[in-house]
């Protein structure tokens, strides 16, 4: 039996241990603000362009001094990010710390906010367009204009350089030709009775960007517009009533298993499945529906308080170089500089030839239209589907 | 939340407990300090953060925070209210079915007198009660999904079966709720003394009368406790439902996930916190019904 004072001592010790452990998790490390060599005019964290940094060599030197880059939410099997990270590490001898590859855009923003001033805060972000806009509004991003800045179409970048689109794709209909005799190629096709219990989305459109794109595309196919997503919601309601729609989230696993034989998803993901499951009894065909053409791009941004500001800027320069853009293209995604690169001949022609064919140029909803569509969807989706 | 086991109480007599009370020093509560600190940090701080976020709004550009009731109001309207109702319906239904079936199975196991069956059933229950999330969802998809093995063999689709519906989700939930009920109710069934049954029989009571007047009243708090536990488990389940039905069966946990960590909706975090607060209130209400009843008749199981 312990004496009462010994017991009290043990209690105090224990609670002190708990407190120390907890506070240690939140300790803020020293700032890794690496001053570049003499040529650079400003600190990397304040540089808004390559000229500010004193040219590419100075940037590489500063980034190598930092030696690492924190990235978040970059799945290796998504738009070829696995190879992009490896290529960057090999080329510049900088270690990439890839955190939580399956995180969402709001997880990225939350990580930036909650780890302000910490060494493990993410340096760069790959965001859905709505989060790029709201993050810029909250003043979370550092303005930086990459060398290729002028070549990015005006509609696909923030005027101040806080975010700019990187890669994207079109909503497409993937279909297992080994199981489905006639693959659907338009949204109108999907309503046919022969596709009963076969049509899936990549997730819940109030959460998943690609599923949201699917509903938007369906709206365009059914006399809707960027300002009016309701026809798309009605379309899926109709699909659900006819029994064609299955609410299971399509993933590589459900595609391989044959549970989601028709899946509405980004064309780069669907094209990736086609390659992945070749020879496994799945003959995955990809079609961009002619009646509902909807493209969406993701955006890149630099954390305003990036712990490795030079490496972050070097990462951006790499992504928007011909090499980085072609690596996305290799992952079946359409890099934002694709039109320019097709003109000047720096594009990887083999990879470009593998993309599903598209007529015309993509249009994008305005910020207000996007917000309205989301509000409508959040309000009406449940009711239409249940 | 598990029902009190008979063994833990059998030794304490009335005299013994008063003796202990007299020895208690004025400051022995200090020994409980680690527990209090732990509770404060791990339950109090998150609860405070949820409550604070649910009733405030921070302006993104200026950073000023002010009190508002709009998040709570929104969480009780439209699709958010629908998701709360959907969650309560699904949890209540599955907890009821799971509770009844779990008790029947546990009673069969407890009265079988086969030690092998007993340990096998309890071990299996322990494993199955913890089998959840995406693996469980995918196991069901592969078995009774649209192109699942059993669906194809037994032609379930023509019988109107669909895994991706309220019914389908309830069946999946029962898969882990029934074993959970078996686990928590078996000790209480052990606590029903055979002597009570013998006494009832000696007085000419039928089996039905024994259960009606002795068995069920004594078990009632444990049964209710099991129901509350099952309700809570089903109410808080998220991953299985997310993988199976996406947005087509409205559930509050899915709504919170959509609002908190999605790629589509921005600026909904506070509504998610308000929904979390609603969930805590509902769970609190259910507990409030259970606790007084439990105290009232727990003495029989000592």
Short mmCIF file of N, CA and C in Angstrom, two decimals, chain A residues 3-68:
data_model
loop_
_atom_site.label_atom_id
_atom_site.label_comp_id
_atom_site.label_asym_id
_atom_site.label_seq_id
_atom_site.Cartn_x
_atom_site.Cartn_y
_atom_site.Cartn_z
N UNK A 3 1.85 5.11 0.60
CA UNK A 3 1.41 6.17 1.51
C UNK A 3 0.69 7.24 0.70
N UNK A 4 -0.09 8.06 1.38
CA UNK A 4 -0.92 9.01 0.62
C UNK A 4 -0.08 10.04 -0.10
N UNK A 5 1.07 10.43 0.50
CA UNK A 5 1.88 11.44 -0.18
C UNK A 5 2.53 10.85 -1.42
N UNK A 6 2.92 9.58 -1.35
CA UNK A 6 3.51 8.94 -2.53
C UNK A 6 2.47 8.85 -3.64
N UNK A 7 1.23 8.53 -3.24
CA UNK A 7 0.17 8.44 -4.24
C UNK A 7 -0.06 9.79 -4.92
N UNK A 8 -0.04 10.83 -4.06
CA UNK A 8 -0.25 12.17 -4.61
C UNK A 8 0.86 12.51 -5.60
N UNK A 9 2.10 12.16 -5.19
CA UNK A 9 3.25 12.43 -6.06
C UNK A 9 3.10 11.73 -7.39
N UNK A 10 2.68 10.47 -7.34
CA UNK A 10 2.51 9.71 -8.57
C UNK A 10 1.46 10.35 -9.46
N UNK A 11 0.39 10.83 -8.82
CA UNK A 11 -0.68 11.45 -9.59
C UNK A 11 -0.18 12.69 -10.32
N UNK A 12 0.59 13.51 -9.58
CA UNK A 12 1.10 14.74 -10.18
C UNK A 12 2.04 14.41 -11.32
N UNK A 13 2.93 13.41 -11.07
CA UNK A 13 3.88 13.01 -12.11
C UNK A 13 3.16 12.57 -13.38
N UNK A 14 2.13 11.73 -13.17
CA UNK A 14 1.40 11.19 -14.31
C UNK A 14 0.75 12.30 -15.13
N UNK A 15 0.10 13.21 -14.42
CA UNK A 15 -0.59 14.28 -15.16
C UNK A 15 0.41 15.18 -15.85
N UNK A 16 1.59 15.37 -15.21
CA UNK A 16 2.62 16.18 -15.85
C UNK A 16 3.08 15.50 -17.12
N UNK A 17 3.22 14.16 -17.07
CA UNK A 17 3.67 13.42 -18.25
C UNK A 17 2.67 13.58 -19.38
N UNK A 18 1.38 13.49 -19.03
CA UNK A 18 0.34 13.64 -20.05
C UNK A 18 0.45 15.01 -20.72
N UNK A 19 0.61 16.02 -19.87
CA UNK A 19 0.66 17.38 -20.41
C UNK A 19 1.87 17.58 -21.31
N UNK A 20 3.04 17.05 -20.89
CA UNK A 20 4.25 17.24 -21.69
C UNK A 20 4.08 16.58 -23.05
N UNK A 21 3.54 15.35 -23.04
CA UNK A 21 3.38 14.64 -24.31
C UNK A 21 2.48 15.44 -25.23
N UNK A 22 1.42 15.96 -24.66
CA UNK A 22 0.46 16.68 -25.51
C UNK A 22 1.06 17.95 -26.08
N UNK A 23 1.79 18.69 -25.23
CA UNK A 23 2.30 19.96 -25.73
C UNK A 23 3.44 19.73 -26.71
N UNK A 24 4.16 18.60 -26.57
CA UNK A 24 5.26 18.34 -27.48
C UNK A 24 4.77 18.20 -28.91
N UNK A 25 3.55 17.69 -29.08
CA UNK A 25 3.02 17.50 -30.43
C UNK A 25 2.87 18.84 -31.15
N UNK A 26 2.59 19.87 -30.39
CA UNK A 26 2.28 21.13 -31.04
C UNK A 26 3.46 22.09 -31.08
N UNK A 27 4.64 21.59 -30.69
CA UNK A 27 5.78 22.50 -30.61
C UNK A 27 6.12 23.08 -31.98
N UNK A 28 6.36 24.36 -32.00
CA UNK A 28 6.70 25.00 -33.26
C UNK A 28 8.22 24.96 -33.44
N UNK A 29 8.68 24.39 -34.53
CA UNK A 29 10.12 24.32 -34.74
C UNK A 29 10.66 25.65 -35.27
N UNK A 30 11.97 25.68 -35.39
CA UNK A 30 12.59 26.91 -35.91
C UNK A 30 12.20 27.12 -37.37
N UNK A 31 12.15 28.34 -37.76
CA UNK A 31 11.82 28.66 -39.15
C UNK A 31 12.98 28.26 -40.05
N UNK A 32 12.66 27.60 -41.15
CA UNK A 32 13.71 27.16 -42.06
C UNK A 32 13.82 28.16 -43.20
N UNK A 33 13.94 29.40 -42.85
CA UNK A 33 14.01 30.43 -43.88
C UNK A 33 15.44 30.49 -44.43
N UNK A 34 15.67 29.76 -45.48
CA UNK A 34 17.02 29.70 -46.03
C UNK A 34 17.27 30.87 -46.97
N UNK A 35 18.20 31.71 -46.59
CA UNK A 35 18.55 32.81 -47.49
C UNK A 35 19.34 32.23 -48.66
N UNK A 36 18.98 32.60 -49.85
CA UNK A 36 19.68 32.09 -51.02
C UNK A 36 21.03 32.79 -51.16
N UNK A 37 21.73 32.46 -52.21
CA UNK A 37 23.06 33.06 -52.35
C UNK A 37 22.94 34.53 -52.78
N UNK A 38 24.06 35.19 -52.95
CA UNK A 38 24.10 36.64 -53.13
C UNK A 38 23.28 37.18 -54.29
N UNK A 39 23.08 36.32 -55.32
CA UNK A 39 22.42 36.83 -56.52
C UNK A 39 20.94 37.16 -56.31
N UNK A 40 20.31 36.47 -55.36
CA UNK A 40 18.86 36.67 -55.23
C UNK A 40 18.57 38.02 -54.59
N UNK A 41 17.49 38.63 -55.08
CA UNK A 41 17.19 39.98 -54.62
C UNK A 41 16.33 39.97 -53.36
N UNK A 42 15.47 38.93 -53.23
CA UNK A 42 14.60 38.88 -52.06
C UNK A 42 14.67 37.49 -51.46
N UNK A 43 14.14 37.35 -50.26
CA UNK A 43 13.99 36.04 -49.63
C UNK A 43 13.07 35.18 -50.51
N UNK A 44 13.33 33.85 -50.59
CA UNK A 44 12.48 33.02 -51.44
C UNK A 44 11.00 33.12 -51.06
N UNK A 45 10.74 33.29 -49.77
CA UNK A 45 9.35 33.33 -49.32
C UNK A 45 8.60 34.54 -49.85
N UNK A 46 9.31 35.58 -50.28
CA UNK A 46 8.65 36.78 -50.78
C UNK A 46 8.73 36.88 -52.29
N UNK A 47 9.43 35.95 -52.92
CA UNK A 47 9.63 36.04 -54.36
C UNK A 47 8.35 35.76 -55.12
N UNK A 48 8.02 36.63 -56.06
CA UNK A 48 6.79 36.45 -56.83
C UNK A 48 7.08 35.97 -58.24
N UNK A 49 8.34 35.83 -58.59
CA UNK A 49 8.68 35.30 -59.91
C UNK A 49 10.12 34.83 -59.89
N UNK A 50 10.52 34.17 -60.97
CA UNK A 50 11.88 33.64 -61.04
C UNK A 50 12.91 34.77 -61.04
N UNK A 51 12.58 35.90 -61.67
CA UNK A 51 13.53 37.03 -61.69
C UNK A 51 13.79 37.55 -60.29
N UNK A 52 12.75 37.57 -59.46
CA UNK A 52 12.94 37.99 -58.07
C UNK A 52 13.99 37.14 -57.38
N UNK A 53 14.05 35.87 -57.78
CA UNK A 53 14.93 34.92 -57.11
C UNK A 53 16.33 34.93 -57.69
N UNK A 54 16.54 35.65 -58.79
CA UNK A 54 17.86 35.68 -59.40
C UNK A 54 18.09 34.54 -60.37
N UNK A 55 17.03 34.05 -60.99
CA UNK A 55 17.19 33.04 -62.04
C UNK A 55 17.11 31.61 -61.52
N UNK A 56 17.06 30.68 -62.46
CA UNK A 56 16.83 29.28 -62.15
C UNK A 56 17.94 28.69 -61.27
N UNK A 57 19.20 29.03 -61.60
CA UNK A 57 20.31 28.44 -60.83
C UNK A 57 20.23 28.83 -59.37
N UNK A 58 19.92 30.09 -59.13
CA UNK A 58 19.81 30.56 -57.75
C UNK A 58 18.66 29.85 -57.03
N UNK A 59 17.56 29.64 -57.75
CA UNK A 59 16.40 28.97 -57.15
C UNK A 59 16.77 27.53 -56.79
N UNK A 60 17.42 26.83 -57.73
CA UNK A 60 17.81 25.45 -57.46
C UNK A 60 18.73 25.38 -56.25
N UNK A 61 19.70 26.32 -56.20
CA UNK A 61 20.64 26.32 -55.08
C UNK A 61 19.90 26.54 -53.76
N UNK A 62 18.98 27.49 -53.75
CA UNK A 62 18.24 27.79 -52.51
C UNK A 62 17.37 26.60 -52.11
N UNK A 63 16.76 25.97 -53.11
CA UNK A 63 15.88 24.84 -52.82
C UNK A 63 16.68 23.67 -52.29
N UNK A 64 17.87 23.45 -52.88
CA UNK A 64 18.69 22.33 -52.42
C UNK A 64 19.20 22.57 -51.02
N UNK A 65 19.39 23.84 -50.68
CA UNK A 65 19.81 24.16 -49.32
C UNK A 65 18.70 23.75 -48.33
N UNK A 66 17.44 23.96 -48.74
CA UNK A 66 16.33 23.50 -47.90
C UNK A 66 16.25 21.99 -47.90
N UNK A 67 16.50 21.41 -49.05
CA UNK A 67 16.65 19.96 -49.13
C UNK A 67 15.38 19.14 -49.12
N UNK A 68 14.23 19.75 -48.85
CA UNK A 68 13.00 18.95 -48.83
C UNK A 68 11.78 19.79 -49.21
#
